[in-house]
Amino acid sequence: MYSSGIDIKILYLAKCKSWPKMVSLIEKAVKELGLYAQISTQEIKNRKEAEELGFLGSPTVKVNGIDLEPQATGKTFLS
């Protein structure tokens, strides 16, 4: 986690066409709100990686390690 602010991670599949727009929207929101955030992206390359990271769909946004999708809590890839 980013020690002095908010850690935002966008997880995505290479075939996903909407993840760049998601990054843009998050960057805009962070700037407009005057927040200090570290924004990073990570391509999910296989099922094992998806399961380890709690990736349920593309794109997935996690803030300080918590999935923004409330239904994601406790689920695993393709569950």
PDB file of N, CA and C in Angstrom:
ATOM      1  N   MET A   1       0.836  -1.189   0.000  1.00  0.00           N
ATOM      2  CA  MET A   1       0.000   0.000   0.000  1.00  0.00           C
ATOM      3  C   MET A   1       0.871   1.240   0.000  1.00  0.00           C
ATOM      4  N   TYR A   2       0.380   2.280  -0.586  1.00  0.00           N
ATOM      5  CA  TYR A   2       1.069   3.557  -0.663  1.00  0.00           C
ATOM      6  C   TYR A   2       0.965   4.233   0.695  1.00  0.00           C
ATOM      7  N   SER A   3       2.094   4.462   1.377  1.00  0.00           N
ATOM      8  CA  SER A   3       2.088   4.876   2.777  1.00  0.00           C
ATOM      9  C   SER A   3       1.541   6.273   3.035  1.00  0.00           C
ATOM     10  N   SER A   4       1.577   7.155   2.078  1.00  0.00           N
ATOM     11  CA  SER A   4       1.156   8.535   2.323  1.00  0.00           C
ATOM     12  C   SER A   4      -0.151   8.905   1.632  1.00  0.00           C
ATOM     13  N   GLY A   5      -0.880   7.948   1.167  1.00  0.00           N
ATOM     14  CA  GLY A   5      -2.105   8.286   0.457  1.00  0.00           C
ATOM     15  C   GLY A   5      -2.937   7.066   0.160  1.00  0.00           C
ATOM     16  N   ILE A   6      -3.620   7.142  -0.945  1.00  0.00           N
ATOM     17  CA  ILE A   6      -4.529   6.090  -1.357  1.00  0.00           C
ATOM     18  C   ILE A   6      -3.856   5.256  -2.444  1.00  0.00           C
ATOM     19  N   ASP A   7      -3.974   3.943  -2.319  1.00  0.00           N
ATOM     20  CA  ASP A   7      -3.428   3.025  -3.312  1.00  0.00           C
ATOM     21  C   ASP A   7      -4.582   2.509  -4.163  1.00  0.00           C
ATOM     22  N   ILE A   8      -4.585   2.847  -5.438  1.00  0.00           N
ATOM     23  CA  ILE A   8      -5.636   2.407  -6.352  1.00  0.00           C
ATOM     24  C   ILE A   8      -4.997   1.520  -7.413  1.00  0.00           C
ATOM     25  N   LYS A   9      -5.517   0.301  -7.517  1.00  0.00           N
ATOM     26  CA  LYS A   9      -4.983  -0.641  -8.502  1.00  0.00           C
ATOM     27  C   LYS A   9      -6.109  -1.071  -9.430  1.00  0.00           C
ATOM     28  N   ILE A  10      -5.850  -0.977 -10.732  1.00  0.00           N
ATOM     29  CA  ILE A  10      -6.801  -1.412 -11.744  1.00  0.00           C
ATOM     30  C   ILE A  10      -6.257  -2.698 -12.357  1.00  0.00           C
ATOM     31  N   LEU A  11      -7.003  -3.778 -12.182  1.00  0.00           N
ATOM     32  CA  LEU A  11      -6.645  -5.081 -12.742  1.00  0.00           C
ATOM     33  C   LEU A  11      -7.487  -5.283 -14.001  1.00  0.00           C
ATOM     34  N   TYR A  12      -6.872  -5.850 -15.043  1.00  0.00           N
ATOM     35  CA  TYR A  12      -7.600  -5.968 -16.311  1.00  0.00           C
ATOM     36  C   TYR A  12      -7.086  -7.135 -17.140  1.00  0.00           C
ATOM     37  N   LEU A  13      -7.907  -7.549 -18.091  1.00  0.00           N
ATOM     38  CA  LEU A  13      -7.512  -8.527 -19.103  1.00  0.00           C
ATOM     39  C   LEU A  13      -7.091  -7.767 -20.353  1.00  0.00           C
ATOM     40  N   ALA A  14      -6.136  -8.316 -21.084  1.00  0.00           N
ATOM     41  CA  ALA A  14      -5.635  -7.652 -22.294  1.00  0.00           C
ATOM     42  C   ALA A  14      -6.754  -7.378 -23.298  1.00  0.00           C
ATOM     43  N   LYS A  15      -7.733  -8.264 -23.372  1.00  0.00           N
ATOM     44  CA  LYS A  15      -8.821  -8.090 -24.343  1.00  0.00           C
ATOM     45  C   LYS A  15      -9.862  -7.056 -23.911  1.00  0.00           C
ATOM     46  N   CYS A  16      -9.769  -6.585 -22.681  1.00  0.00           N
ATOM     47  CA  CYS A  16     -10.720  -5.595 -22.165  1.00  0.00           C
ATOM     48  C   CYS A  16     -10.475  -4.242 -22.831  1.00  0.00           C
ATOM     49  N   LYS A  17     -11.526  -3.678 -23.395  1.00  0.00           N
ATOM     50  CA  LYS A  17     -11.389  -2.388 -24.075  1.00  0.00           C
ATOM     51  C   LYS A  17     -11.705  -1.207 -23.154  1.00  0.00           C
ATOM     52  N   SER A  18     -12.276  -1.475 -21.989  1.00  0.00           N
ATOM     53  CA  SER A  18     -12.715  -0.374 -21.132  1.00  0.00           C
ATOM     54  C   SER A  18     -11.726   0.021 -20.041  1.00  0.00           C
ATOM     55  N   TRP A  19     -10.666  -0.757 -19.833  1.00  0.00           N
ATOM     56  CA  TRP A  19      -9.774  -0.416 -18.721  1.00  0.00           C
ATOM     57  C   TRP A  19      -9.046   0.915 -18.909  1.00  0.00           C
ATOM     58  N   PRO A  20      -8.624   1.315 -20.128  1.00  0.00           N
ATOM     59  CA  PRO A  20      -7.972   2.628 -20.243  1.00  0.00           C
ATOM     60  C   PRO A  20      -8.909   3.778 -19.846  1.00  0.00           C
ATOM     61  N   LYS A  21     -10.187   3.661 -20.195  1.00  0.00           N
ATOM     62  CA  LYS A  21     -11.169   4.680 -19.817  1.00  0.00           C
ATOM     63  C   LYS A  21     -11.329   4.711 -18.297  1.00  0.00           C
ATOM     64  N   MET A  22     -11.308   3.542 -17.663  1.00  0.00           N
ATOM     65  CA  MET A  22     -11.408   3.473 -16.204  1.00  0.00           C
ATOM     66  C   MET A  22     -10.240   4.213 -15.562  1.00  0.00           C
ATOM     67  N   VAL A  23      -9.044   3.997 -16.069  1.00  0.00           N
ATOM     68  CA  VAL A  23      -7.863   4.691 -15.538  1.00  0.00           C
ATOM     69  C   VAL A  23      -8.043   6.194 -15.675  1.00  0.00           C
ATOM     70  N   SER A  24      -8.491   6.631 -16.836  1.00  0.00           N
ATOM     71  CA  SER A  24      -8.700   8.057 -17.084  1.00  0.00           C
ATOM     72  C   SER A  24      -9.723   8.656 -16.122  1.00  0.00           C
ATOM     73  N   LEU A  25     -10.835   7.964 -15.914  1.00  0.00           N
ATOM     74  CA  LEU A  25     -11.870   8.451 -15.000  1.00  0.00           C
ATOM     75  C   LEU A  25     -11.365   8.533 -13.562  1.00  0.00           C
ATOM     76  N   ILE A  26     -10.608   7.540 -13.143  1.00  0.00           N
ATOM     77  CA  ILE A  26     -10.069   7.541 -11.779  1.00  0.00           C
ATOM     78  C   ILE A  26      -9.063   8.669 -11.611  1.00  0.00           C
ATOM     79  N   GLU A  27      -8.186   8.850 -12.586  1.00  0.00           N
ATOM     80  CA  GLU A  27      -7.211   9.948 -12.509  1.00  0.00           C
ATOM     81  C   GLU A  27      -7.918  11.298 -12.411  1.00  0.00           C
ATOM     82  N   LYS A  28      -8.967  11.466 -13.197  1.00  0.00           N
ATOM     83  CA  LYS A  28      -9.729  12.718 -13.183  1.00  0.00           C
ATOM     84  C   LYS A  28     -10.389  12.936 -11.821  1.00  0.00           C
ATOM     85  N   ALA A  29     -11.013  11.902 -11.275  1.00  0.00           N
ATOM     86  CA  ALA A  29     -11.680  12.018  -9.975  1.00  0.00           C
ATOM     87  C   ALA A  29     -10.688  12.347  -8.868  1.00  0.00           C
ATOM     88  N   VAL A  30      -9.549  11.674  -8.871  1.00  0.00           N
ATOM     89  CA  VAL A  30      -8.515  11.919  -7.857  1.00  0.00           C
ATOM     90  C   VAL A  30      -8.054  13.370  -7.926  1.00  0.00           C
ATOM     91  N   LYS A  31      -7.823  13.849  -9.136  1.00  0.00           N
ATOM     92  CA  LYS A  31      -7.369  15.230  -9.317  1.00  0.00           C
ATOM     93  C   LYS A  31      -8.434  16.227  -8.858  1.00  0.00           C
ATOM     94  N   GLU A  32      -9.674  16.016  -9.292  1.00  0.00           N
ATOM     95  CA  GLU A  32     -10.753  16.943  -8.946  1.00  0.00           C
ATOM     96  C   GLU A  32     -11.029  16.983  -7.444  1.00  0.00           C
ATOM     97  N   LEU A  33     -10.837  15.852  -6.771  1.00  0.00           N
ATOM     98  CA  LEU A  33     -11.069  15.796  -5.326  1.00  0.00           C
ATOM     99  C   LEU A  33      -9.855  16.248  -4.523  1.00  0.00           C
ATOM    100  N   GLY A  34      -8.748  16.489  -5.211  1.00  0.00           N
ATOM    101  CA  GLY A  34      -7.536  16.934  -4.533  1.00  0.00           C
ATOM    102  C   GLY A  34      -6.909  15.860  -3.659  1.00  0.00           C
ATOM    103  N   LEU A  35      -7.066  14.607  -4.065  1.00  0.00           N
ATOM    104  CA  LEU A  35      -6.530  13.490  -3.289  1.00  0.00           C
ATOM    105  C   LEU A  35      -5.102  13.167  -3.712  1.00  0.00           C
ATOM    106  N   TYR A  36      -4.392  12.526  -2.815  1.00  0.00           N
ATOM    107  CA  TYR A  36      -3.048  12.049  -3.093  1.00  0.00           C
ATOM    108  C   TYR A  36      -3.148  10.538  -3.236  1.00  0.00           C
ATOM    109  N   ALA A  37      -2.999  10.035  -4.451  1.00  0.00           N
ATOM    110  CA  ALA A  37      -3.189   8.610  -4.698  1.00  0.00           C
ATOM    111  C   ALA A  37      -2.137   8.073  -5.649  1.00  0.00           C
ATOM    112  N   GLN A  38      -1.759   6.839  -5.391  1.00  0.00           N
ATOM    113  CA  GLN A  38      -0.885   6.094  -6.294  1.00  0.00           C
ATOM    114  C   GLN A  38      -1.797   5.210  -7.131  1.00  0.00           C
ATOM    115  N   ILE A  39      -1.825   5.435  -8.434  1.00  0.00           N
ATOM    116  CA  ILE A  39      -2.674   4.659  -9.335  1.00  0.00           C
ATOM    117  C   ILE A  39      -1.784   3.749 -10.167  1.00  0.00           C
ATOM    118  N   SER A  40      -2.105   2.452 -10.141  1.00  0.00           N
ATOM    119  CA  SER A  40      -1.314   1.502 -10.918  1.00  0.00           C
ATOM    120  C   SER A  40      -2.248   0.556 -11.661  1.00  0.00           C
ATOM    121  N   THR A  41      -1.705  -0.078 -12.690  1.00  0.00           N
ATOM    122  CA  THR A  41      -2.462  -1.054 -13.466  1.00  0.00           C
ATOM    123  C   THR A  41      -1.709  -2.375 -13.482  1.00  0.00           C
ATOM    124  N   GLN A  42      -2.463  -3.447 -13.629  1.00  0.00           N
ATOM    125  CA  GLN A  42      -1.842  -4.765 -13.727  1.00  0.00           C
ATOM    126  C   GLN A  42      -2.676  -5.640 -14.647  1.00  0.00           C
ATOM    127  N   GLU A  43      -2.034  -6.127 -15.692  1.00  0.00           N
ATOM    128  CA  GLU A  43      -2.699  -7.065 -16.592  1.00  0.00           C
ATOM    129  C   GLU A  43      -2.730  -8.438 -15.936  1.00  0.00           C
ATOM    130  N   ILE A  44      -3.889  -9.063 -15.957  1.00  0.00           N
ATOM    131  CA  ILE A  44      -4.049 -10.418 -15.437  1.00  0.00           C
ATOM    132  C   ILE A  44      -3.777 -11.370 -16.597  1.00  0.00           C
ATOM    133  N   LYS A  45      -2.783 -12.230 -16.413  1.00  0.00           N
ATOM    134  CA  LYS A  45      -2.334 -13.071 -17.527  1.00  0.00           C
ATOM    135  C   LYS A  45      -2.792 -14.519 -17.462  1.00  0.00           C
ATOM    136  N   ASN A  46      -3.243 -14.969 -16.286  1.00  0.00           N
ATOM    137  CA  ASN A  46      -3.695 -16.349 -16.184  1.00  0.00           C
ATOM    138  C   ASN A  46      -4.644 -16.522 -15.001  1.00  0.00           C
ATOM    139  N   ARG A  47      -5.282 -17.667 -14.959  1.00  0.00           N
ATOM    140  CA  ARG A  47      -6.281 -17.956 -13.921  1.00  0.00           C
ATOM    141  C   ARG A  47      -5.668 -17.945 -12.526  1.00  0.00           C
ATOM    142  N   LYS A  48      -4.471 -18.503 -12.379  1.00  0.00           N
ATOM    143  CA  LYS A  48      -3.821 -18.546 -11.067  1.00  0.00           C
ATOM    144  C   LYS A  48      -3.619 -17.130 -10.524  1.00  0.00           C
ATOM    145  N   GLU A  49      -3.116 -16.253 -11.367  1.00  0.00           N
ATOM    146  CA  GLU A  49      -2.906 -14.860 -10.970  1.00  0.00           C
ATOM    147  C   GLU A  49      -4.245 -14.203 -10.612  1.00  0.00           C
ATOM    148  N   ALA A  50      -5.274 -14.478 -11.396  1.00  0.00           N
ATOM    149  CA  ALA A  50      -6.603 -13.921 -11.129  1.00  0.00           C
ATOM    150  C   ALA A  50      -7.107 -14.363  -9.761  1.00  0.00           C
ATOM    151  N   GLU A  51      -6.960 -15.632  -9.457  1.00  0.00           N
ATOM    152  CA  GLU A  51      -7.412 -16.151  -8.165  1.00  0.00           C
ATOM    153  C   GLU A  51      -6.621 -15.548  -7.011  1.00  0.00           C
ATOM    154  N   GLU A  52      -5.312 -15.444  -7.171  1.00  0.00           N
ATOM    155  CA  GLU A  52      -4.462 -14.890  -6.108  1.00  0.00           C
ATOM    156  C   GLU A  52      -4.802 -13.435  -5.806  1.00  0.00           C
ATOM    157  N   LEU A  53      -5.198 -12.687  -6.825  1.00  0.00           N
ATOM    158  CA  LEU A  53      -5.471 -11.257  -6.662  1.00  0.00           C
ATOM    159  C   LEU A  53      -6.950 -10.946  -6.443  1.00  0.00           C
ATOM    160  N   GLY A  54      -7.790 -11.975  -6.425  1.00  0.00           N
ATOM    161  CA  GLY A  54      -9.215 -11.744  -6.239  1.00  0.00           C
ATOM    162  C   GLY A  54      -9.857 -11.028  -7.418  1.00  0.00           C
ATOM    163  N   PHE A  55      -9.378 -11.344  -8.608  1.00  0.00           N
ATOM    164  CA  PHE A  55      -9.863 -10.723  -9.840  1.00  0.00           C
ATOM    165  C   PHE A  55     -11.124 -11.438 -10.302  1.00  0.00           C
ATOM    166  N   LEU A  56     -12.226 -10.683 -10.419  1.00  0.00           N
ATOM    167  CA  LEU A  56     -13.495 -11.286 -10.807  1.00  0.00           C
ATOM    168  C   LEU A  56     -13.979 -10.867 -12.181  1.00  0.00           C
ATOM    169  N   GLY A  57     -13.473  -9.772 -12.688  1.00  0.00           N
ATOM    170  CA  GLY A  57     -13.904  -9.279 -13.986  1.00  0.00           C
ATOM    171  C   GLY A  57     -13.063  -8.086 -14.392  1.00  0.00           C
ATOM    172  N   SER A  58     -13.113  -7.760 -15.659  1.00  0.00           N
ATOM    173  CA  SER A  58     -12.249  -6.710 -16.182  1.00  0.00           C
ATOM    174  C   SER A  58     -13.051  -5.489 -16.601  1.00  0.00           C
ATOM    175  N   PRO A  59     -12.674  -4.341 -16.089  1.00  0.00           N
ATOM    176  CA  PRO A  59     -11.609  -4.115 -15.114  1.00  0.00           C
ATOM    177  C   PRO A  59     -12.112  -4.282 -13.676  1.00  0.00           C
ATOM    178  N   THR A  60     -11.189  -4.573 -12.794  1.00  0.00           N
ATOM    179  CA  THR A  60     -11.450  -4.615 -11.356  1.00  0.00           C
ATOM    180  C   THR A  60     -10.675  -3.469 -10.734  1.00  0.00           C
ATOM    181  N   VAL A  61     -11.323  -2.719  -9.857  1.00  0.00           N
ATOM    182  CA  VAL A  61     -10.668  -1.601  -9.180  1.00  0.00           C
ATOM    183  C   VAL A  61     -10.591  -1.912  -7.695  1.00  0.00           C
ATOM    184  N   LYS A  62      -9.380  -1.823  -7.154  1.00  0.00           N
ATOM    185  CA  LYS A  62      -9.170  -2.037  -5.720  1.00  0.00           C
ATOM    186  C   LYS A  62      -8.569  -0.772  -5.126  1.00  0.00           C
ATOM    187  N   VAL A  63      -9.148  -0.330  -4.018  1.00  0.00           N
ATOM    188  CA  VAL A  63      -8.654   0.843  -3.305  1.00  0.00           C
ATOM    189  C   VAL A  63      -8.139   0.363  -1.956  1.00  0.00           C
ATOM    190  N   ASN A  64      -6.852   0.581  -1.729  1.00  0.00           N
ATOM    191  CA  ASN A  64      -6.189   0.085  -0.524  1.00  0.00           C
ATOM    192  C   ASN A  64      -6.483  -1.402  -0.317  1.00  0.00           C
ATOM    193  N   GLY A  65      -6.489  -2.150  -1.422  1.00  0.00           N
ATOM    194  CA  GLY A  65      -6.668  -3.595  -1.383  1.00  0.00           C
ATOM    195  C   GLY A  65      -8.104  -4.074  -1.329  1.00  0.00           C
ATOM    196  N   ILE A  66      -9.065  -3.159  -1.289  1.00  0.00           N
ATOM    197  CA  ILE A  66     -10.476  -3.536  -1.188  1.00  0.00           C
ATOM    198  C   ILE A  66     -11.160  -3.321  -2.536  1.00  0.00           C
ATOM    199  N   ASP A  67     -11.822  -4.383  -3.014  1.00  0.00           N
ATOM    200  CA  ASP A  67     -12.537  -4.317  -4.286  1.00  0.00           C
ATOM    201  C   ASP A  67     -13.715  -3.352  -4.158  1.00  0.00           C
ATOM    202  N   LEU A  68     -13.862  -2.449  -5.126  1.00  0.00           N
ATOM    203  CA  LEU A  68     -14.970  -1.492  -5.096  1.00  0.00           C
ATOM    204  C   LEU A  68     -16.324  -2.141  -5.357  1.00  0.00           C
ATOM    205  N   GLU A  69     -16.322  -3.337  -5.901  1.00  0.00           N
ATOM    206  CA  GLU A  69     -17.566  -4.059  -6.166  1.00  0.00           C
ATOM    207  C   GLU A  69     -17.974  -4.795  -4.890  1.00  0.00           C
ATOM    208  N   PRO A  70     -19.030  -4.349  -4.206  1.00  0.00           N
ATOM    209  CA  PRO A  70     -19.380  -4.949  -2.915  1.00  0.00           C
ATOM    210  C   PRO A  70     -19.699  -6.438  -3.002  1.00  0.00           C
ATOM    211  N   GLN A  71     -20.216  -6.907  -4.120  1.00  0.00           N
ATOM    212  CA  GLN A  71     -20.537  -8.325  -4.268  1.00  0.00           C
ATOM    213  C   GLN A  71     -19.290  -9.190  -4.399  1.00  0.00           C
ATOM    214  N   ALA A  72     -18.125  -8.573  -4.546  1.00  0.00           N
ATOM    215  CA  ALA A  72     -16.886  -9.327  -4.731  1.00  0.00           C
ATOM    216  C   ALA A  72     -16.357  -9.913  -3.430  1.00  0.00           C
ATOM    217  N   THR A  73     -16.778  -9.403  -2.303  1.00  0.00           N
ATOM    218  CA  THR A  73     -16.265  -9.855  -1.013  1.00  0.00           C
ATOM    219  C   THR A  73     -16.474 -11.355  -0.847  1.00  0.00           C
ATOM    220  N   GLY A  74     -15.382 -12.059  -0.619  1.00  0.00           N
ATOM    221  CA  GLY A  74     -15.432 -13.487  -0.361  1.00  0.00           C
ATOM    222  C   GLY A  74     -15.565 -14.364  -1.592  1.00  0.00           C
ATOM    223  N   LYS A  75     -15.656 -13.782  -2.762  1.00  0.00           N
ATOM    224  CA  LYS A  75     -15.779 -14.581  -3.981  1.00  0.00           C
ATOM    225  C   LYS A  75     -14.403 -14.862  -4.567  1.00  0.00           C
ATOM    226  N   THR A  76     -14.368 -15.848  -5.435  1.00  0.00           N
ATOM    227  CA  THR A  76     -13.139 -16.169  -6.147  1.00  0.00           C
ATOM    228  C   THR A  76     -13.414 -16.096  -7.643  1.00  0.00           C
ATOM    229  N   PHE A  77     -12.364 -16.169  -8.435  1.00  0.00           N
ATOM    230  CA  PHE A  77     -12.469 -16.063  -9.886  1.00  0.00           C
ATOM    231  C   PHE A  77     -13.511 -17.033 -10.434  1.00  0.00           C
ATOM    232  N   LEU A  78     -14.439 -16.486 -11.176  1.00  0.00           N
ATOM    233  CA  LEU A  78     -15.505 -17.245 -11.831  1.00  0.00           C
ATOM    234  C   LEU A  78     -16.422 -17.992 -10.871  1.00  0.00           C
ATOM    235  N   SER A  79     -16.509 -17.538  -9.617  1.00  0.00           N
ATOM    236  CA  SER A  79     -17.419 -18.218  -8.685  1.00  0.00           C
ATOM    237  C   SER A  79     -18.820 -17.656  -8.798  1.00  0.00           C
TER     238      SER A  79
END
